[in-house]
Every structure is written in structure tokens, then in C-alpha cells.
PDB file of N, CA and C in Angstrom:
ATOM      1  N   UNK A 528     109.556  83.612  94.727  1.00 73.00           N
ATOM      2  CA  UNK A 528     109.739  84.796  93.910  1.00 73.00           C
ATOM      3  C   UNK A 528     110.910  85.602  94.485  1.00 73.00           C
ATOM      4  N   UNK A 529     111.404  86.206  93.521  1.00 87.00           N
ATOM      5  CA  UNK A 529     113.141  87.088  94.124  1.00 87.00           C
ATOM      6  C   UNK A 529     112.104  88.307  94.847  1.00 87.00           C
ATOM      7  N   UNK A 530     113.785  88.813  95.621  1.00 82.00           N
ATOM      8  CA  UNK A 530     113.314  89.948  96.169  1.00 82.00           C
ATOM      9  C   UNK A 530     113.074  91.320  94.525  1.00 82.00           C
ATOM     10  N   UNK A 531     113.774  90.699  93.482  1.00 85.00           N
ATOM     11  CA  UNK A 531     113.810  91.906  92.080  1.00 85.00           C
ATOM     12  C   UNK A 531     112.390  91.602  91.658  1.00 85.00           C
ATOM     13  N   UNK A 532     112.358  90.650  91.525  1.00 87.00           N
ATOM     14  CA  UNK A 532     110.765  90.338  90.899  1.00 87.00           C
ATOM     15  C   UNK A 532     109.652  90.959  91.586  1.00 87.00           C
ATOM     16  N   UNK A 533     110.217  91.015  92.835  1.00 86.00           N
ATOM     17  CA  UNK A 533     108.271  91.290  93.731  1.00 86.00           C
ATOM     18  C   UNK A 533     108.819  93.018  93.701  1.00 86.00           C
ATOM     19  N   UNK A 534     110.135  93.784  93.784  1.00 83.00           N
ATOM     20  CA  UNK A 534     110.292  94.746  93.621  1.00 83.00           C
ATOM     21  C   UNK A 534     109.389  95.935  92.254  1.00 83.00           C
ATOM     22  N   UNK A 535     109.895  94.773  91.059  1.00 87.00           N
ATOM     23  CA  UNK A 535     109.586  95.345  89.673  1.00 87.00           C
ATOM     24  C   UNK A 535     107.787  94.846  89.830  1.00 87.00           C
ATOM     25  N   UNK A 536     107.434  94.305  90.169  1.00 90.00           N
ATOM     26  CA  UNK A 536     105.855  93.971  90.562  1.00 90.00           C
ATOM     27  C   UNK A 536     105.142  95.122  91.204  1.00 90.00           C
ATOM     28  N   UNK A 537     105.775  95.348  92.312  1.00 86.00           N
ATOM     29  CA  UNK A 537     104.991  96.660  93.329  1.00 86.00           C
ATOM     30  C   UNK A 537     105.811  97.646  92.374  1.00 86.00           C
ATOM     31  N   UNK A 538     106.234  98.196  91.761  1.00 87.00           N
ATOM     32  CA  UNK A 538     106.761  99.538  90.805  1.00 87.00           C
ATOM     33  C   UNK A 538     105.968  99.500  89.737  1.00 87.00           C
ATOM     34  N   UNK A 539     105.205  98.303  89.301  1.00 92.00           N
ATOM     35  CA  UNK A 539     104.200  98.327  87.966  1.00 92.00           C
ATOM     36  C   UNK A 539     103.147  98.374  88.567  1.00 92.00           C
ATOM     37  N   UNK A 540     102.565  98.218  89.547  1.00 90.00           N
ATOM     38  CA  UNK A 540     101.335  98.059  90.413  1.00 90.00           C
ATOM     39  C   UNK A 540     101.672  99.536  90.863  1.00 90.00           C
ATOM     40  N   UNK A 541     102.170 100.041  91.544  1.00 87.00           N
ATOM     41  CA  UNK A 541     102.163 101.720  91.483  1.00 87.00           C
ATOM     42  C   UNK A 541     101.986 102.806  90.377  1.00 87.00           C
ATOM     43  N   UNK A 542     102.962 102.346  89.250  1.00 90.00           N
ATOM     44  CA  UNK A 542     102.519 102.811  88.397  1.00 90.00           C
ATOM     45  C   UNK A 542     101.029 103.233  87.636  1.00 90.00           C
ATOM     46  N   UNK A 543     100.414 101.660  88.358  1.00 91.00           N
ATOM     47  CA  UNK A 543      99.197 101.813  87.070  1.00 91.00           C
ATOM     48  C   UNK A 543      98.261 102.050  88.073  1.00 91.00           C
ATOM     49  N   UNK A 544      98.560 102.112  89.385  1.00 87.00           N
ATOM     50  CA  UNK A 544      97.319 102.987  90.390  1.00 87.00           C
ATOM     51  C   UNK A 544      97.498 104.639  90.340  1.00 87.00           C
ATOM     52  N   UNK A 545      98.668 105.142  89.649  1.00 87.00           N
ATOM     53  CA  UNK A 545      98.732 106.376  89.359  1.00 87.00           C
ATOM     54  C   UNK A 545      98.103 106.518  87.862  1.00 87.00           C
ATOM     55  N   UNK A 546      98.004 105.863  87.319  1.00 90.00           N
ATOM     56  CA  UNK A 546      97.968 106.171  85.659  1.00 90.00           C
ATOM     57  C   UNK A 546      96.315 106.045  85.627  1.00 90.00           C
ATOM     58  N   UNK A 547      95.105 105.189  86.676  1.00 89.00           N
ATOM     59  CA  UNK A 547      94.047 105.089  86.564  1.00 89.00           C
ATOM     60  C   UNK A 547      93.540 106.137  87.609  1.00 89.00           C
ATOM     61  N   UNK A 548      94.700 106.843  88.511  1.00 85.00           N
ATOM     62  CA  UNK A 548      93.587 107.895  89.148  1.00 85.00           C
ATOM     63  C   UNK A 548      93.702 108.811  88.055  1.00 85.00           C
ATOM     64  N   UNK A 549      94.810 109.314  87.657  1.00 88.00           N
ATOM     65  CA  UNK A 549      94.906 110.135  86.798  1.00 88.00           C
ATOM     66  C   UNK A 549      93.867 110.469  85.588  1.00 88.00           C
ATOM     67  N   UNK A 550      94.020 108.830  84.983  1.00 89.00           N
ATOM     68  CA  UNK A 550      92.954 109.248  84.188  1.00 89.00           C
ATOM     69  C   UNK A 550      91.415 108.949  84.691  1.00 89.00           C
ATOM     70  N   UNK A 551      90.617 108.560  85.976  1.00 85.00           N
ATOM     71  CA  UNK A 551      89.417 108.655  86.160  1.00 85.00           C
ATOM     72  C   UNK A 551      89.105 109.858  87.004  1.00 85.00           C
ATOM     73  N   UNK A 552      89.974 109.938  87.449  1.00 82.00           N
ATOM     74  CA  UNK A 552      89.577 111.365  88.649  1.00 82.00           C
ATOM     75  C   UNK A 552      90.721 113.078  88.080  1.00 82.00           C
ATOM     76  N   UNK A 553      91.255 112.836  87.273  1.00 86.00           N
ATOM     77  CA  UNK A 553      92.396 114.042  86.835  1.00 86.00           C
ATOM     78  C   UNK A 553      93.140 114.668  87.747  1.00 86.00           C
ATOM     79  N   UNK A 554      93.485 113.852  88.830  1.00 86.00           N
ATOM     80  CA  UNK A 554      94.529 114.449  89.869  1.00 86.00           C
ATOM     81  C   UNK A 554      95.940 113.571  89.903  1.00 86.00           C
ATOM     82  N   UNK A 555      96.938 114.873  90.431  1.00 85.00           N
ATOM     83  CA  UNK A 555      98.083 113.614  90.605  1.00 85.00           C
ATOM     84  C   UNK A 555      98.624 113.287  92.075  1.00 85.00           C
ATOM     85  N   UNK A 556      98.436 112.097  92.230  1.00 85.00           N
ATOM     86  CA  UNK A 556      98.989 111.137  93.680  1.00 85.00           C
ATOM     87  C   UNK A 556     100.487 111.880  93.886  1.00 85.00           C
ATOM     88  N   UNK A 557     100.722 111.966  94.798  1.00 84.00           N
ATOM     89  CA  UNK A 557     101.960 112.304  95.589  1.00 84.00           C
ATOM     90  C   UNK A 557     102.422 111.336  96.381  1.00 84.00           C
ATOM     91  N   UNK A 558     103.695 110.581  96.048  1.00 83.00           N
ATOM     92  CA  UNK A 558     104.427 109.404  96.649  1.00 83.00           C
ATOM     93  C   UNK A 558     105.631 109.954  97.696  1.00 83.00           C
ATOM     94  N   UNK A 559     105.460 109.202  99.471  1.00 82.00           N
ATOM     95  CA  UNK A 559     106.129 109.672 100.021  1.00 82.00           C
ATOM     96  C   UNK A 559     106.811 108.303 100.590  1.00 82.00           C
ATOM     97  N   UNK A 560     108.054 108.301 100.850  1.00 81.00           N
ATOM     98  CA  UNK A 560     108.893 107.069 101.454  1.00 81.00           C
ATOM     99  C   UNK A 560     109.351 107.037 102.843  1.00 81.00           C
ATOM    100  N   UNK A 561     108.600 106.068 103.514  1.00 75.00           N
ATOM    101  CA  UNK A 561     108.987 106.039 104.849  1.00 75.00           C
ATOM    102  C   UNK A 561     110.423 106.821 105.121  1.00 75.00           C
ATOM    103  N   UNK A 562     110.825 106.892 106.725  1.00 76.00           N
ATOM    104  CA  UNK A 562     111.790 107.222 107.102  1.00 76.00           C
ATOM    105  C   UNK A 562     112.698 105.811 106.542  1.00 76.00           C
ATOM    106  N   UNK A 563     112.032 104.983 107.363  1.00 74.00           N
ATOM    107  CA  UNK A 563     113.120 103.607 106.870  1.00 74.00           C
ATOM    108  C   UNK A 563     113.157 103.049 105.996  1.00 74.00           C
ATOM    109  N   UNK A 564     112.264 103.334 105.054  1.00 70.00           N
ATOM    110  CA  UNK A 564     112.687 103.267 103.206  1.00 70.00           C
ATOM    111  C   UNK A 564     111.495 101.995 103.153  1.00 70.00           C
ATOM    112  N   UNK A 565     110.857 101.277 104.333  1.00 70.00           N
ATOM    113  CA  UNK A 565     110.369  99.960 103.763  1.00 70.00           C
ATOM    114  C   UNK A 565     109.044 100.390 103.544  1.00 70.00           C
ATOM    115  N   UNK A 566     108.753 101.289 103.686  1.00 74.00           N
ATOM    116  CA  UNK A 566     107.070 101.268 103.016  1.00 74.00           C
ATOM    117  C   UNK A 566     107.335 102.897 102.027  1.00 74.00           C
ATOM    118  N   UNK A 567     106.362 102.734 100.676  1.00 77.00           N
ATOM    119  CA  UNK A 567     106.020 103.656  99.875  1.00 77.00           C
ATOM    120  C   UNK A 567     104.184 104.626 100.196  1.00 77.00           C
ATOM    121  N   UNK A 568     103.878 105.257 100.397  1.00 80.00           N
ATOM    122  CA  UNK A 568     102.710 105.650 100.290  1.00 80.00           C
ATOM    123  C   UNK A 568     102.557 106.266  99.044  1.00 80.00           C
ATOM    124  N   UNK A 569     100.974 106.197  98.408  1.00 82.00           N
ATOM    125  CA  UNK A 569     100.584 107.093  97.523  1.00 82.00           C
ATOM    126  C   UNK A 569      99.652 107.692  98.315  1.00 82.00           C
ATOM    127  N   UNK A 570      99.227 109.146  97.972  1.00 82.00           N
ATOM    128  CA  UNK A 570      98.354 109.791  98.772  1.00 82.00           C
ATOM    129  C   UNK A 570      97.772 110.618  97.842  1.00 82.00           C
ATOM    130  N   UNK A 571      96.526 110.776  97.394  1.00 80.00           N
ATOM    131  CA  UNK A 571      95.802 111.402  96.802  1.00 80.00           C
ATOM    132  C   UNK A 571      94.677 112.538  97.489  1.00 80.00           C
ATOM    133  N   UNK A 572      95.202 113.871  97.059  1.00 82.00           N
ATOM    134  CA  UNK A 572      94.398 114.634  97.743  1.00 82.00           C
ATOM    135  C   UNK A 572      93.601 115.136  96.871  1.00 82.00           C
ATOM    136  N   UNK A 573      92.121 115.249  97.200  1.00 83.00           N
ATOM    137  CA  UNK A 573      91.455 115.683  96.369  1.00 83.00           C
ATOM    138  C   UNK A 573      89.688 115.753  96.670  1.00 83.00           C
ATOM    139  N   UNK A 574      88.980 116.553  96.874  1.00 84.00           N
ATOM    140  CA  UNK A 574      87.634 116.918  97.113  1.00 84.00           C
ATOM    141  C   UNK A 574      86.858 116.198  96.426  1.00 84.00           C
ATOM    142  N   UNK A 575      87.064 115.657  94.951  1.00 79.00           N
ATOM    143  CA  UNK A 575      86.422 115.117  94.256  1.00 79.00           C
ATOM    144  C   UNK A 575      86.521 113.406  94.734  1.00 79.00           C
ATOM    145  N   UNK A 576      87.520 113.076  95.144  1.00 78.00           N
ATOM    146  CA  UNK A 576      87.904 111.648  95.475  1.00 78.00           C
ATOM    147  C   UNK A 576      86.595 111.853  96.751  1.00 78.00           C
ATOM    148  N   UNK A 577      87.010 112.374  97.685  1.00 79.00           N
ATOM    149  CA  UNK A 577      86.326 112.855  98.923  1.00 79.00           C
ATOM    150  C   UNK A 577      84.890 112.485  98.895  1.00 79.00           C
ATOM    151  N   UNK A 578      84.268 113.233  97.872  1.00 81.00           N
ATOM    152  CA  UNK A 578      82.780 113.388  97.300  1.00 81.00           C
ATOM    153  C   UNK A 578      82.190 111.562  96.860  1.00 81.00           C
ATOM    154  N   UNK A 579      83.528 111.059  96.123  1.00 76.00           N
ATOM    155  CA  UNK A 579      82.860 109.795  95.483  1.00 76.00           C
ATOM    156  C   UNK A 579      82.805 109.017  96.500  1.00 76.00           C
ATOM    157  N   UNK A 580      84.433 108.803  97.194  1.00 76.00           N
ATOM    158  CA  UNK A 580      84.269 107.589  98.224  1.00 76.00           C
ATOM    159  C   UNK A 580      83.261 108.234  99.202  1.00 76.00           C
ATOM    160  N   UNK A 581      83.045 109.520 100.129  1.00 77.00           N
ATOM    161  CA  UNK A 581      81.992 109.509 101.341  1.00 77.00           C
ATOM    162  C   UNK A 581      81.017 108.516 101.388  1.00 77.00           C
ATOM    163  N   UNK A 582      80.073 108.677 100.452  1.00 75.00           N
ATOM    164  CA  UNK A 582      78.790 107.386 100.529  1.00 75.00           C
ATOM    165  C   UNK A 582      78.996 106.428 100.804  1.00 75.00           C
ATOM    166  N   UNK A 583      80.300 105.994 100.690  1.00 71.00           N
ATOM    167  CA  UNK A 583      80.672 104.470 100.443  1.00 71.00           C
ATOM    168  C   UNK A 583      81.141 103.876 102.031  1.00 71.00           C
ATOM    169  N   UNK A 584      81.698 105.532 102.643  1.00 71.00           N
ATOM    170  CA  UNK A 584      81.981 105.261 104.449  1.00 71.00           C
ATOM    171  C   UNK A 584      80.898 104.993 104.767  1.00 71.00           C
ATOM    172  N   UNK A 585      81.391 103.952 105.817  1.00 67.00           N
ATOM    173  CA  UNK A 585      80.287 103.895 107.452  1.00 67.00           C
ATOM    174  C   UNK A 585      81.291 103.821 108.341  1.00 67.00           C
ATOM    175  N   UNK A 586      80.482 103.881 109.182  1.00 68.00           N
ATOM    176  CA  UNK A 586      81.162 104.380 110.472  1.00 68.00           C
ATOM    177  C   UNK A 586      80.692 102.596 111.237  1.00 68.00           C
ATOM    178  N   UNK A 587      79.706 101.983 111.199  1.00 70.00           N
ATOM    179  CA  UNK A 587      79.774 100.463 111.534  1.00 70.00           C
ATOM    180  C   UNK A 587      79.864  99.612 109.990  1.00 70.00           C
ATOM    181  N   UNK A 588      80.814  98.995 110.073  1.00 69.00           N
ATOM    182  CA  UNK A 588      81.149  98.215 108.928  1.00 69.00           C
ATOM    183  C   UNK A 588      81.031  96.653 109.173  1.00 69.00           C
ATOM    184  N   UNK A 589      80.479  96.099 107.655  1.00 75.00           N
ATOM    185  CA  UNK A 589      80.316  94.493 107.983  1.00 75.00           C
ATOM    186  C   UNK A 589      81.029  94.001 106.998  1.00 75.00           C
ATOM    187  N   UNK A 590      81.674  92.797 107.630  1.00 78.00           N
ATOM    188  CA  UNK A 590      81.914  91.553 106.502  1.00 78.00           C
ATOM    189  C   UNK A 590      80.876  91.209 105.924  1.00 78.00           C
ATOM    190  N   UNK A 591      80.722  90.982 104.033  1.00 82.00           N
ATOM    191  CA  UNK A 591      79.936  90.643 103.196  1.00 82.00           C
ATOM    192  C   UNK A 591      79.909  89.637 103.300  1.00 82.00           C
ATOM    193  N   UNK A 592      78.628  88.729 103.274  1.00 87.00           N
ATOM    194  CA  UNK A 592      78.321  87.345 103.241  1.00 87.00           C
ATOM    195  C   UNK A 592      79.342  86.515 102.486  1.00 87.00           C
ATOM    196  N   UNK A 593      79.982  87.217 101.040  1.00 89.00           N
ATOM    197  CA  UNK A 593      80.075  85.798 100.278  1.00 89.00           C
ATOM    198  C   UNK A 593      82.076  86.305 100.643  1.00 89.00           C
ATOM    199  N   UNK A 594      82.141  87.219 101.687  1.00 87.00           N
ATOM    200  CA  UNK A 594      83.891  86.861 102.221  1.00 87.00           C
ATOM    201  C   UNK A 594      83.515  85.763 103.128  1.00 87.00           C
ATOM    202  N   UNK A 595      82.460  85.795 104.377  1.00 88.00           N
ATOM    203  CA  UNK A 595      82.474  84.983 105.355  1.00 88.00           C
ATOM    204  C   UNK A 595      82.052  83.398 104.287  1.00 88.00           C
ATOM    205  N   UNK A 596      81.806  83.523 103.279  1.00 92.00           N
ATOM    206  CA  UNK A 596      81.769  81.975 102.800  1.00 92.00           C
ATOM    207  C   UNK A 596      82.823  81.851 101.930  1.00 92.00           C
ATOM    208  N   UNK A 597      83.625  82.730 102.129  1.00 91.00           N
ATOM    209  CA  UNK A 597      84.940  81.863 100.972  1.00 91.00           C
ATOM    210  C   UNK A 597      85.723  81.374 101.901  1.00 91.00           C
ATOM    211  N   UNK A 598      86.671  80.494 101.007  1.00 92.00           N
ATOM    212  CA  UNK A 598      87.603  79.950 102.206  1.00 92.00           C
ATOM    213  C   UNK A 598      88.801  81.006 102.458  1.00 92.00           C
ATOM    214  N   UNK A 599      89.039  80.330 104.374  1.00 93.00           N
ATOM    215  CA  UNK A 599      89.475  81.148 105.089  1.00 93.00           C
ATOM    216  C   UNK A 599      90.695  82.355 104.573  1.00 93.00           C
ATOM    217  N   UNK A 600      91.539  81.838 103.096  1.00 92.00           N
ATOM    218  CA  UNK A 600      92.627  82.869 102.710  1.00 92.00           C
ATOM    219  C   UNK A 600      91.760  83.787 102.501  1.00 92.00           C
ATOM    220  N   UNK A 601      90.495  83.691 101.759  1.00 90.00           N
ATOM    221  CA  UNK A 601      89.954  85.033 101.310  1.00 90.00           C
ATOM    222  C   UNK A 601      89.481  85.851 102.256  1.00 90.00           C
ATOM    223  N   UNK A 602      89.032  85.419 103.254  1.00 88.00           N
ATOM    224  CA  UNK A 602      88.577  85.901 104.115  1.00 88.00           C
ATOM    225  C   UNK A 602      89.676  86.489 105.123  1.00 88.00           C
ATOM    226  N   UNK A 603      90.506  85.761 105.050  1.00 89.00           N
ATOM    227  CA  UNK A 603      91.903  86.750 105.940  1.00 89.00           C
ATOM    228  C   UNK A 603      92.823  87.747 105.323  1.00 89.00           C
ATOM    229  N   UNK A 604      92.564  87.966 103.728  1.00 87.00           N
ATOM    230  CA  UNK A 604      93.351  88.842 103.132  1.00 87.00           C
ATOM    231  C   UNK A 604      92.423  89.535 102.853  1.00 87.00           C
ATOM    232  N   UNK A 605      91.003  89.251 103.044  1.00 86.00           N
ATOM    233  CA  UNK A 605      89.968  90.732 103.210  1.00 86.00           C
ATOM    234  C   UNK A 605      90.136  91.554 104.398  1.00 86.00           C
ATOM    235  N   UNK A 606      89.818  90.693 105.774  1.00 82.00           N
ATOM    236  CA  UNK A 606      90.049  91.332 106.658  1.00 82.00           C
ATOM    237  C   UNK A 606      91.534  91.695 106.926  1.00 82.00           C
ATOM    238  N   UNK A 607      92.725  91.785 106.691  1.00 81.00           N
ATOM    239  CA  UNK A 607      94.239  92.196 106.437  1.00 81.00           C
ATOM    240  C   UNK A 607      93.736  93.783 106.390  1.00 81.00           C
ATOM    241  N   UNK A 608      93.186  93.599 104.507  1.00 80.00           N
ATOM    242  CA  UNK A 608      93.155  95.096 104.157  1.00 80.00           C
ATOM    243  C   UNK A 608      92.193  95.581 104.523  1.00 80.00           C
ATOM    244  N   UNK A 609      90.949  95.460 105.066  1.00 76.00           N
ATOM    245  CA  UNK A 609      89.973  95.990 106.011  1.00 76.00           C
ATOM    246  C   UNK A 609      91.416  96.647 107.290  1.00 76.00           C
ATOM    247  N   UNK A 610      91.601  95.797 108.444  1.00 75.00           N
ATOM    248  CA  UNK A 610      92.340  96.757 108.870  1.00 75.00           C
ATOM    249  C   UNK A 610      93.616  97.714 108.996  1.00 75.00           C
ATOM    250  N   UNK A 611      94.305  96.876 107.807  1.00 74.00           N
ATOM    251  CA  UNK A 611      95.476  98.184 107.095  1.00 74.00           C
ATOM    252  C   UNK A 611      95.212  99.368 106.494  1.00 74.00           C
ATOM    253  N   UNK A 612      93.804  99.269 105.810  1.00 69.00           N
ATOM    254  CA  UNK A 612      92.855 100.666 105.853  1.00 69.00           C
ATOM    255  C   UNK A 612      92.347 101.538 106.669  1.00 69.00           C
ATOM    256  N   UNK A 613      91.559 101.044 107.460  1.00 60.00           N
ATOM    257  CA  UNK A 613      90.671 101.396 108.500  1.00 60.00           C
ATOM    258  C   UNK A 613      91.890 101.868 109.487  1.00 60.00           C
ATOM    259  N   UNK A 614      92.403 101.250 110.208  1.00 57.00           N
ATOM    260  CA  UNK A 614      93.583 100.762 111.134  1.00 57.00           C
ATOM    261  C   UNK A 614      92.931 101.003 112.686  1.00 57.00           C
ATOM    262  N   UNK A 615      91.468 100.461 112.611  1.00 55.00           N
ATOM    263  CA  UNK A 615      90.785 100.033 113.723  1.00 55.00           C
ATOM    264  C   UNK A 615      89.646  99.654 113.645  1.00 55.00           C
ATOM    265  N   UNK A 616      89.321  99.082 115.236  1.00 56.00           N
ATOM    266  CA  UNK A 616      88.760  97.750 115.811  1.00 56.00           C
ATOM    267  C   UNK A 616      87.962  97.996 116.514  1.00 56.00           C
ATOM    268  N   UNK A 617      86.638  97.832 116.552  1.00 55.00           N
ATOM    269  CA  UNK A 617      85.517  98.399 118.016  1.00 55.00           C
ATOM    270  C   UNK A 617      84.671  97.703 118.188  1.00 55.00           C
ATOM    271  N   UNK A 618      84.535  96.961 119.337  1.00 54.00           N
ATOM    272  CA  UNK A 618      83.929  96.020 119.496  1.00 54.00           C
ATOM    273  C   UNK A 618      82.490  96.308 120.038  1.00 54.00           C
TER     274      UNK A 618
END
């Protein structure tokens, strides 16, 4: 895939993670660009976001049975964004 293609890909995939908070939660994301231009953040501030996801934190977290039985890509691009989220490890 070109570097234009995966460009215009992540710009429609941004788009439509703004266009579904917007319309499920009625707030608007604020996009900020690294210093060195290679990463985009969206950042959504909002009490109501706050309220829905809390329940959903824990503070000890598990891999779901049916990641540890898929094969290993699924299971390594779960755990990827497990810790590009989180962005830690405690053993």
C-alpha cells in the first residue's frame, strides 16, 4: 500500500471517529500534532465520556479467553493496543 493510500485511510478513519463521538456523546474531539508531525492525537474531553467508560476500568486487567485462543496475530494486535492504551505493565 502507498504511503497516499494509508495517508487518505488514517484521514477517513479520523474523520469518522469524530463524526461518531459527535453524534453518540455531543462533544467535539480536539486534534493535536506531535512536535515531529508523526503522530496525530484526538482527545476528547468530557465528564460524560468519563461516566460511561469508568465501569469499564480496572485497575487488574485480563486477556479474554477467546484473544488467548485466536491465532497469535490476534492476539498480538490485541495486546499492541492494550499497551498503547494503558502504556503499562505490572507484574
Amino acid at each position: 500500500m502507498e504511503k497516499n493510500e494509508i495517508l487518505r485511510r488514517l484521514n477517513e478513519l479520523r474523520n469518522e471517529i469524530n463524526r461518531i463521538t459527535k453524534k453518540l456523546f455531543e462533544i467535539e474531539p480536539s486534534e493535536r500534532v506531535a512536535k515531529d508531525k508523526a503522530v496525530r492525537r484526538i482527545r476528547f474531553s468530557s465528564r460524560i465520556l468519563l461516566d460511561f467508560f469508568t465501569p469499564l476500568w480496572k485497575k487488574n486487567k485480563i486477556v479474554p479467553a477467546e484473544i488467548m485462543l485466536s491465532p497469535n496475530s490476534v492476539a498480538s494486535a490485541f495486546l499492541r493496543g492494550l499497551f498503547e492504551g494503558d502504556g503499562s505493565v505490572v507484574k
